[in-house]
PDB file of C-alpha atoms in Angstrom:
ATOM      1  CA  MET A 131     150.789 204.110 -13.346  1.00 45.00           C
ATOM      2  CA  LYS A 132     154.447 203.884 -12.256  1.00 45.00           C
ATOM      3  CA  LYS A 133     153.741 206.078  -9.236  1.00 48.00           C
ATOM      4  CA  MET A 134     150.735 203.924  -8.325  1.00 42.00           C
ATOM      5  CA  LEU A 135     152.865 200.759  -8.477  1.00 37.00           C
ATOM      6  CA  SER A 136     155.569 202.260  -6.275  1.00 43.00           C
ATOM      7  CA  ILE A 137     152.977 203.366  -3.691  1.00 43.00           C
ATOM      8  CA  LEU A 138     151.469 199.874  -3.743  1.00 37.00           C
ATOM      9  CA  THR A 139     154.923 198.336  -3.263  1.00 39.00           C
ATOM     10  CA  ILE A 140     155.575 200.642  -0.329  1.00 41.00           C
ATOM     11  CA  CYS A 141     152.232 199.786   1.251  1.00 40.00           C
ATOM     12  CA  LEU A 142     152.908 196.068   0.907  1.00 35.00           C
ATOM     13  CA  SER A 143     156.290 196.439   2.596  1.00 37.00           C
ATOM     14  CA  VAL A 144     154.608 198.222   5.517  1.00 35.00           C
ATOM     15  CA  ILE A 145     152.025 195.513   5.951  1.00 34.00           C
ATOM     16  CA  SER A 146     154.452 192.626   5.718  1.00 33.00           C
ATOM     17  CA  SER A 147     157.432 191.790   7.815  1.00 34.00           C
ATOM     18  CA  ALA A 148     159.954 189.129   6.961  1.00 35.00           C
ATOM     19  CA  ASN A 149     161.547 186.608   9.285  1.00 35.00           C
ATOM     20  CA  PHE A 150     164.829 184.925   8.432  1.00 33.00           C
ATOM     21  CA  ALA A 151     166.767 182.274  10.314  1.00 33.00           C
ATOM     22  CA  PHE A 152     170.570 182.136  10.455  1.00 32.00           C
ATOM     23  CA  GLY A 153     171.572 179.210  12.609  1.00 34.00           C
ATOM     24  CA  ALA A 154     170.181 179.815  16.086  1.00 36.00           C
ATOM     25  CA  VAL A 155     169.566 183.516  15.424  1.00 37.00           C
ATOM     26  CA  ASN A 156     166.169 184.722  14.267  1.00 41.00           C
ATOM     27  CA  ILE A 157     166.155 187.957  12.323  1.00 42.00           C
ATOM     28  CA  SER A 158     162.945 189.896  11.902  1.00 46.00           C
ATOM     29  CA  ARG A 159     162.582 192.826   9.563  1.00 48.00           C
ATOM     30  CA  SER A 160     159.864 195.409   9.739  1.00 50.00           C
ATOM     31  CA  SER A 161     159.495 198.518   7.621  1.00 50.00           C
ATOM     32  CA  GLU A 162     158.273 201.966   8.477  1.00 51.00           C
ATOM     33  CA  ILE A 163     157.078 204.270   5.711  1.00 58.00           C
ATOM     34  CA  SER A 164     157.042 208.050   6.047  1.00 52.00           C
ATOM     35  CA  ILE A 165     156.704 211.071   3.795  1.00 57.00           C
ATOM     36  CA  ASN A 166     159.660 213.471   3.866  1.00 50.00           C
ATOM     37  CA  SER A 167     159.537 217.258   3.390  1.00 56.00           C
ATOM     38  CA  ASP A 168     159.758 216.834  -0.415  1.00 58.00           C
ATOM     39  CA  SER A 169     156.533 214.758  -0.354  1.00 59.00           C
ATOM     40  CA  ARG A 170     158.533 211.639  -1.200  1.00 56.00           C
ATOM     41  CA  TYR A 171     158.007 208.298   0.465  1.00 55.00           C
ATOM     42  CA  THR A 172     160.901 206.844   2.436  1.00 50.00           C
ATOM     43  CA  SER A 173     161.209 203.381   3.898  1.00 47.00           C
ATOM     44  CA  GLU A 174     163.268 202.481   6.964  1.00 47.00           C
ATOM     45  CA  ASN A 175     164.022 198.896   7.933  1.00 42.00           C
ATOM     46  CA  ILE A 176     164.340 197.764  11.533  1.00 43.00           C
ATOM     47  CA  TYR A 177     166.022 194.390  12.107  1.00 39.00           C
ATOM     48  CA  SER A 178     165.613 192.379  15.307  1.00 37.00           C
ATOM     49  CA  TYR A 179     168.065 189.607  16.121  1.00 37.00           C
ATOM     50  CA  SER A 180     167.267 187.049  18.784  1.00 38.00           C
ATOM     51  CA  SER A 181     168.600 183.724  19.926  1.00 40.00           C
ATOM     52  CA  GLY A 182     165.394 182.442  21.442  1.00 41.00           C
ATOM     53  CA  ASP A 183     162.412 183.453  23.502  1.00 38.00           C
ATOM     54  CA  LYS A 184     164.148 185.432  26.194  1.00 37.00           C
ATOM     55  CA  SER A 185     162.760 188.579  27.735  1.00 41.00           C
ATOM     56  CA  SER A 186     163.873 191.036  30.345  1.00 49.00           C
ATOM     57  CA  ASP A 187     162.935 194.384  31.741  1.00 70.00           C
ATOM     58  CA  GLN A 188     166.589 195.435  31.424  1.00 83.00           C
ATOM     59  CA  THR A 189     167.987 196.861  28.197  1.00 90.00           C
ATOM     60  CA  VAL A 190     171.150 198.607  27.064  1.00 91.00           C
ATOM     61  CA  VAL A 191     171.183 200.874  24.005  1.00 94.00           C
ATOM     62  CA  PHE A 192     174.368 201.509  22.012  1.00 95.00           C
ATOM     63  CA  GLN A 193     174.587 203.848  19.025  1.00 96.00           C
ATOM     64  CA  VAL A 194     176.988 203.730  16.102  1.00 97.00           C
ATOM     65  CA  GLY A 195     179.622 206.426  16.597  1.00 97.00           C
ATOM     66  CA  SER A 196     178.717 207.128  20.250  1.00 96.00           C
ATOM     67  CA  LEU A 197     180.985 206.622  23.278  1.00 95.00           C
ATOM     68  CA  THR A 198     178.015 206.179  25.592  1.00 94.00           C
ATOM     69  CA  ALA A 199     175.361 203.537  26.132  1.00 93.00           C
ATOM     70  CA  GLU A 200     172.131 203.953  28.068  1.00 92.00           C
ATOM     71  CA  THR A 201     170.389 201.416  30.297  1.00 88.00           C
ATOM     72  CA  SER A 202     166.624 201.057  30.617  1.00 88.00           C
ATOM     73  CA  ASP A 203     166.736 202.898  33.947  1.00 86.00           C
ATOM     74  CA  GLY A 204     168.410 205.909  32.292  1.00 89.00           C
ATOM     75  CA  THR A 205     171.959 205.239  33.498  1.00 88.00           C
ATOM     76  CA  ILE A 206     174.573 206.477  31.021  1.00 91.00           C
ATOM     77  CA  ILE A 207     177.606 204.211  30.602  1.00 88.00           C
ATOM     78  CA  THR A 208     180.801 205.559  29.032  1.00 91.00           C
ATOM     79  CA  ILE A 209     182.523 203.084  26.717  1.00 91.00           C
ATOM     80  CA  GLU A 210     186.093 203.198  25.395  1.00 90.00           C
ATOM     81  CA  GLN A 211     185.316 202.586  21.721  1.00 93.00           C
ATOM     82  CA  ALA A 212     182.177 203.393  19.742  1.00 96.00           C
ATOM     83  CA  PRO A 213     180.301 200.849  17.613  1.00 96.00           C
ATOM     84  CA  TYR A 214     180.896 201.296  13.886  1.00 96.00           C
ATOM     85  CA  ILE A 215     179.866 199.875  10.540  1.00 94.00           C
ATOM     86  CA  SER A 216     182.392 197.840   8.535  1.00 91.00           C
ATOM     87  CA  GLN A 217     181.595 196.348   5.134  1.00 89.00           C
ATOM     88  CA  GLY A 218     177.873 196.697   5.807  1.00 89.00           C
ATOM     89  CA  ARG A 219     178.038 195.027   9.226  1.00 91.00           C
ATOM     90  CA  THR A 220     177.487 196.701  12.570  1.00 93.00           C
ATOM     91  CA  MET A 221     180.478 196.048  14.824  1.00 94.00           C
ATOM     92  CA  LEU A 222     180.133 196.235  18.613  1.00 93.00           C
ATOM     93  CA  PRO A 223     182.979 196.556  21.138  1.00 93.00           C
ATOM     94  CA  LEU A 224     183.066 193.161  22.848  1.00 89.00           C
ATOM     95  CA  ARG A 225     184.264 194.338  26.251  1.00 85.00           C
ATOM     96  CA  ALA A 226     181.590 197.042  26.536  1.00 87.00           C
ATOM     97  CA  VAL A 227     178.824 194.615  25.568  1.00 85.00           C
ATOM     98  CA  ALA A 228     180.121 191.893  27.877  1.00 81.00           C
ATOM     99  CA  GLU A 229     180.368 194.301  30.777  1.00 78.00           C
ATOM    100  CA  THR A 230     176.780 195.463  30.249  1.00 78.00           C
ATOM    101  CA  LEU A 231     175.728 191.816  30.538  1.00 76.00           C
ATOM    102  CA  ARG A 232     176.144 192.366  34.272  1.00 75.00           C
ATOM    103  CA  LEU A 233     172.636 193.805  34.079  1.00 74.00           C
ATOM    104  CA  PHE A 234     171.445 190.322  33.149  1.00 73.00           C
ATOM    105  CA  GLU A 235     173.978 188.014  34.812  1.00 71.00           C
ATOM    106  CA  ASN A 236     175.607 188.150  38.238  1.00 65.00           C
ATOM    107  CA  SER A 237     179.033 187.071  37.078  1.00 75.00           C
ATOM    108  CA  VAL A 238     180.579 188.182  33.795  1.00 80.00           C
ATOM    109  CA  SER A 239     184.269 188.264  32.968  1.00 83.00           C
ATOM    110  CA  VAL A 240     186.212 189.190  29.859  1.00 85.00           C
ATOM    111  CA  SER A 241     189.835 188.299  29.256  1.00 87.00           C
ATOM    112  CA  TRP A 242     192.236 188.812  26.363  1.00 88.00           C
ATOM    113  CA  ASN A 243     194.963 186.429  25.245  1.00 88.00           C
ATOM    114  CA  SER A 244     197.232 188.621  23.112  1.00 87.00           C
ATOM    115  CA  ALA A 245     199.405 185.733  21.914  1.00 88.00           C
ATOM    116  CA  ASP A 246     196.428 183.923  20.345  1.00 90.00           C
ATOM    117  CA  LYS A 247     194.378 187.105  19.740  1.00 91.00           C
ATOM    118  CA  GLN A 248     191.479 185.557  21.630  1.00 92.00           C
ATOM    119  CA  ALA A 249     188.813 187.234  23.726  1.00 91.00           C
ATOM    120  CA  VAL A 250     187.178 184.986  26.317  1.00 90.00           C
ATOM    121  CA  VAL A 251     183.791 185.929  27.773  1.00 88.00           C
ATOM    122  CA  SER A 252     182.509 183.908  30.727  1.00 86.00           C
ATOM    123  CA  TYR A 253     179.023 184.400  32.110  1.00 82.00           C
ATOM    124  CA  GLY A 254     176.762 182.044  34.041  1.00 80.00           C
ATOM    125  CA  ASP A 255     177.800 178.541  32.976  1.00 85.00           C
ATOM    126  CA  ASN A 256     178.923 179.726  29.533  1.00 88.00           C
ATOM    127  CA  GLU A 257     182.273 180.481  27.963  1.00 91.00           C
ATOM    128  CA  VAL A 258     182.524 182.102  24.532  1.00 92.00           C
ATOM    129  CA  ILE A 259     185.893 182.481  22.788  1.00 94.00           C
ATOM    130  CA  PHE A 260     186.277 184.840  19.830  1.00 94.00           C
ATOM    131  CA  THR A 261     189.502 184.935  17.809  1.00 94.00           C
ATOM    132  CA  ALA A 262     190.346 188.115  15.913  1.00 92.00           C
ATOM    133  CA  ASP A 263     190.216 187.752  12.130  1.00 91.00           C
ATOM    134  CA  SER A 264     188.756 184.235  12.398  1.00 94.00           C
ATOM    135  CA  ASN A 265     185.287 183.266  11.269  1.00 92.00           C
ATOM    136  CA  VAL A 266     185.100 180.529  13.936  1.00 95.00           C
ATOM    137  CA  TYR A 267     184.298 181.020  17.619  1.00 94.00           C
ATOM    138  CA  THR A 268     183.561 178.509  20.367  1.00 95.00           C
ATOM    139  CA  VAL A 269     180.690 178.304  22.824  1.00 94.00           C
ATOM    140  CA  ASN A 270     181.367 175.948  25.716  1.00 94.00           C
ATOM    141  CA  GLY A 271     183.930 174.114  23.586  1.00 94.00           C
ATOM    142  CA  ASN A 272     181.712 173.777  20.500  1.00 95.00           C
ATOM    143  CA  SER A 273     182.969 175.450  17.324  1.00 95.00           C
ATOM    144  CA  VAL A 274     180.611 177.699  15.391  1.00 94.00           C
ATOM    145  CA  THR A 275     181.331 179.181  11.954  1.00 94.00           C
ATOM    146  CA  MET A 276     180.328 182.804  11.514  1.00 90.00           C
ATOM    147  CA  GLU A 277     178.376 183.734   8.422  1.00 85.00           C
ATOM    148  CA  GLY A 278     178.034 187.433   9.217  1.00 77.00           C
ATOM    149  CA  GLY A 279     181.628 188.640   9.294  1.00 85.00           C
ATOM    150  CA  LYS A 280     184.410 188.073  11.789  1.00 90.00           C
ATOM    151  CA  PRO A 281     185.908 189.846  14.805  1.00 93.00           C
ATOM    152  CA  GLU A 282     188.158 192.822  14.117  1.00 92.00           C
ATOM    153  CA  ILE A 283     190.732 194.631  16.211  1.00 92.00           C
ATOM    154  CA  LYS A 284     190.413 198.406  16.015  1.00 92.00           C
ATOM    155  CA  ASN A 285     192.341 200.811  18.243  1.00 89.00           C
ATOM    156  CA  GLY A 286     193.394 197.915  20.468  1.00 87.00           C
ATOM    157  CA  ARG A 287     189.834 196.670  21.077  1.00 90.00           C
ATOM    158  CA  VAL A 288     187.974 193.619  19.762  1.00 91.00           C
ATOM    159  CA  PHE A 289     184.772 194.290  17.838  1.00 94.00           C
ATOM    160  CA  ILE A 290     182.247 191.572  17.002  1.00 92.00           C
ATOM    161  CA  PRO A 291     179.591 191.648  14.240  1.00 91.00           C
ATOM    162  CA  LEU A 292     176.164 192.313  15.759  1.00 87.00           C
ATOM    163  CA  ARG A 293     174.469 189.180  14.420  1.00 85.00           C
ATOM    164  CA  GLU A 294     177.279 186.887  15.554  1.00 88.00           C
ATOM    165  CA  LEU A 295     177.330 188.450  19.011  1.00 84.00           C
ATOM    166  CA  ALA A 296     173.585 187.862  19.375  1.00 84.00           C
ATOM    167  CA  ASN A 297     173.999 184.233  18.401  1.00 85.00           C
ATOM    168  CA  ALA A 298     177.071 183.484  20.515  1.00 86.00           C
ATOM    169  CA  MET A 299     175.893 185.142  23.706  1.00 83.00           C
ATOM    170  CA  GLU A 300     172.182 184.324  23.458  1.00 83.00           C
ATOM    171  CA  LEU A 301     171.161 187.968  23.307  1.00 84.00           C
ATOM    172  CA  ASN A 302     168.060 189.596  21.908  1.00 89.00           C
ATOM    173  CA  ILE A 303     169.232 192.553  19.877  1.00 89.00           C
ATOM    174  CA  GLU A 304     167.312 195.147  17.900  1.00 90.00           C
ATOM    175  CA  TRP A 305     168.955 197.211  15.171  1.00 89.00           C
ATOM    176  CA  ASP A 306     167.246 200.432  14.084  1.00 93.00           C
ATOM    177  CA  SER A 307     168.719 201.428  10.724  1.00 91.00           C
ATOM    178  CA  SER A 308     167.274 204.949  10.830  1.00 94.00           C
ATOM    179  CA  THR A 309     168.908 205.931  14.154  1.00 95.00           C
ATOM    180  CA  LYS A 310     171.753 203.391  14.006  1.00 95.00           C
ATOM    181  CA  LYS A 311     170.884 202.292  17.546  1.00 95.00           C
ATOM    182  CA  ILE A 312     171.449 198.807  18.918  1.00 94.00           C
ATOM    183  CA  THR A 313     169.229 197.690  21.814  1.00 93.00           C
ATOM    184  CA  ILE A 314     170.418 194.655  23.782  1.00 90.00           C
ATOM    185  CA  MET A 315     168.063 192.581  25.918  1.00 85.00           C
ATOM    186  CA  LYS A 316     168.513 189.197  27.517  1.00 72.00           C
TER     187      LYS A 316
END
């Protein structure tokens, strides 16, 4: 009976997907069920983060622990610092992500104010300012409080939590927990 209930629970999680809203970011969760070599069921969650109904043929894929990213046309981009996981949150290197935005925007710039520990990203008509170790960032002068962690400095680079980056920069981002890959679309 216990085994039957667990199989039923697994089947229900496959059929359903949950949608959550955090501010302007929509998070979708879907589950994939598979049977491993020990004949046990495993479930993998895939989370999609989006800031609206944006679509593009261009994508960039980052992977936790990897110093490369790959574009949808197969171009490999070398990045200075690899994404990592901190306190359960996926952290992305801000400069690398901002620079890949050039696939989506004609003009993107990133600057660093070491005195204030602020990273400024300008693209299109937008300016986003992240402050290291602060849970508040600004978008075009409007303050936003982060609920999903805060920027960190690691090895001299600023890293931003995935969910907050999606919200602040109006990105569509998919997180695949099984491969630890982050796909960015605009």
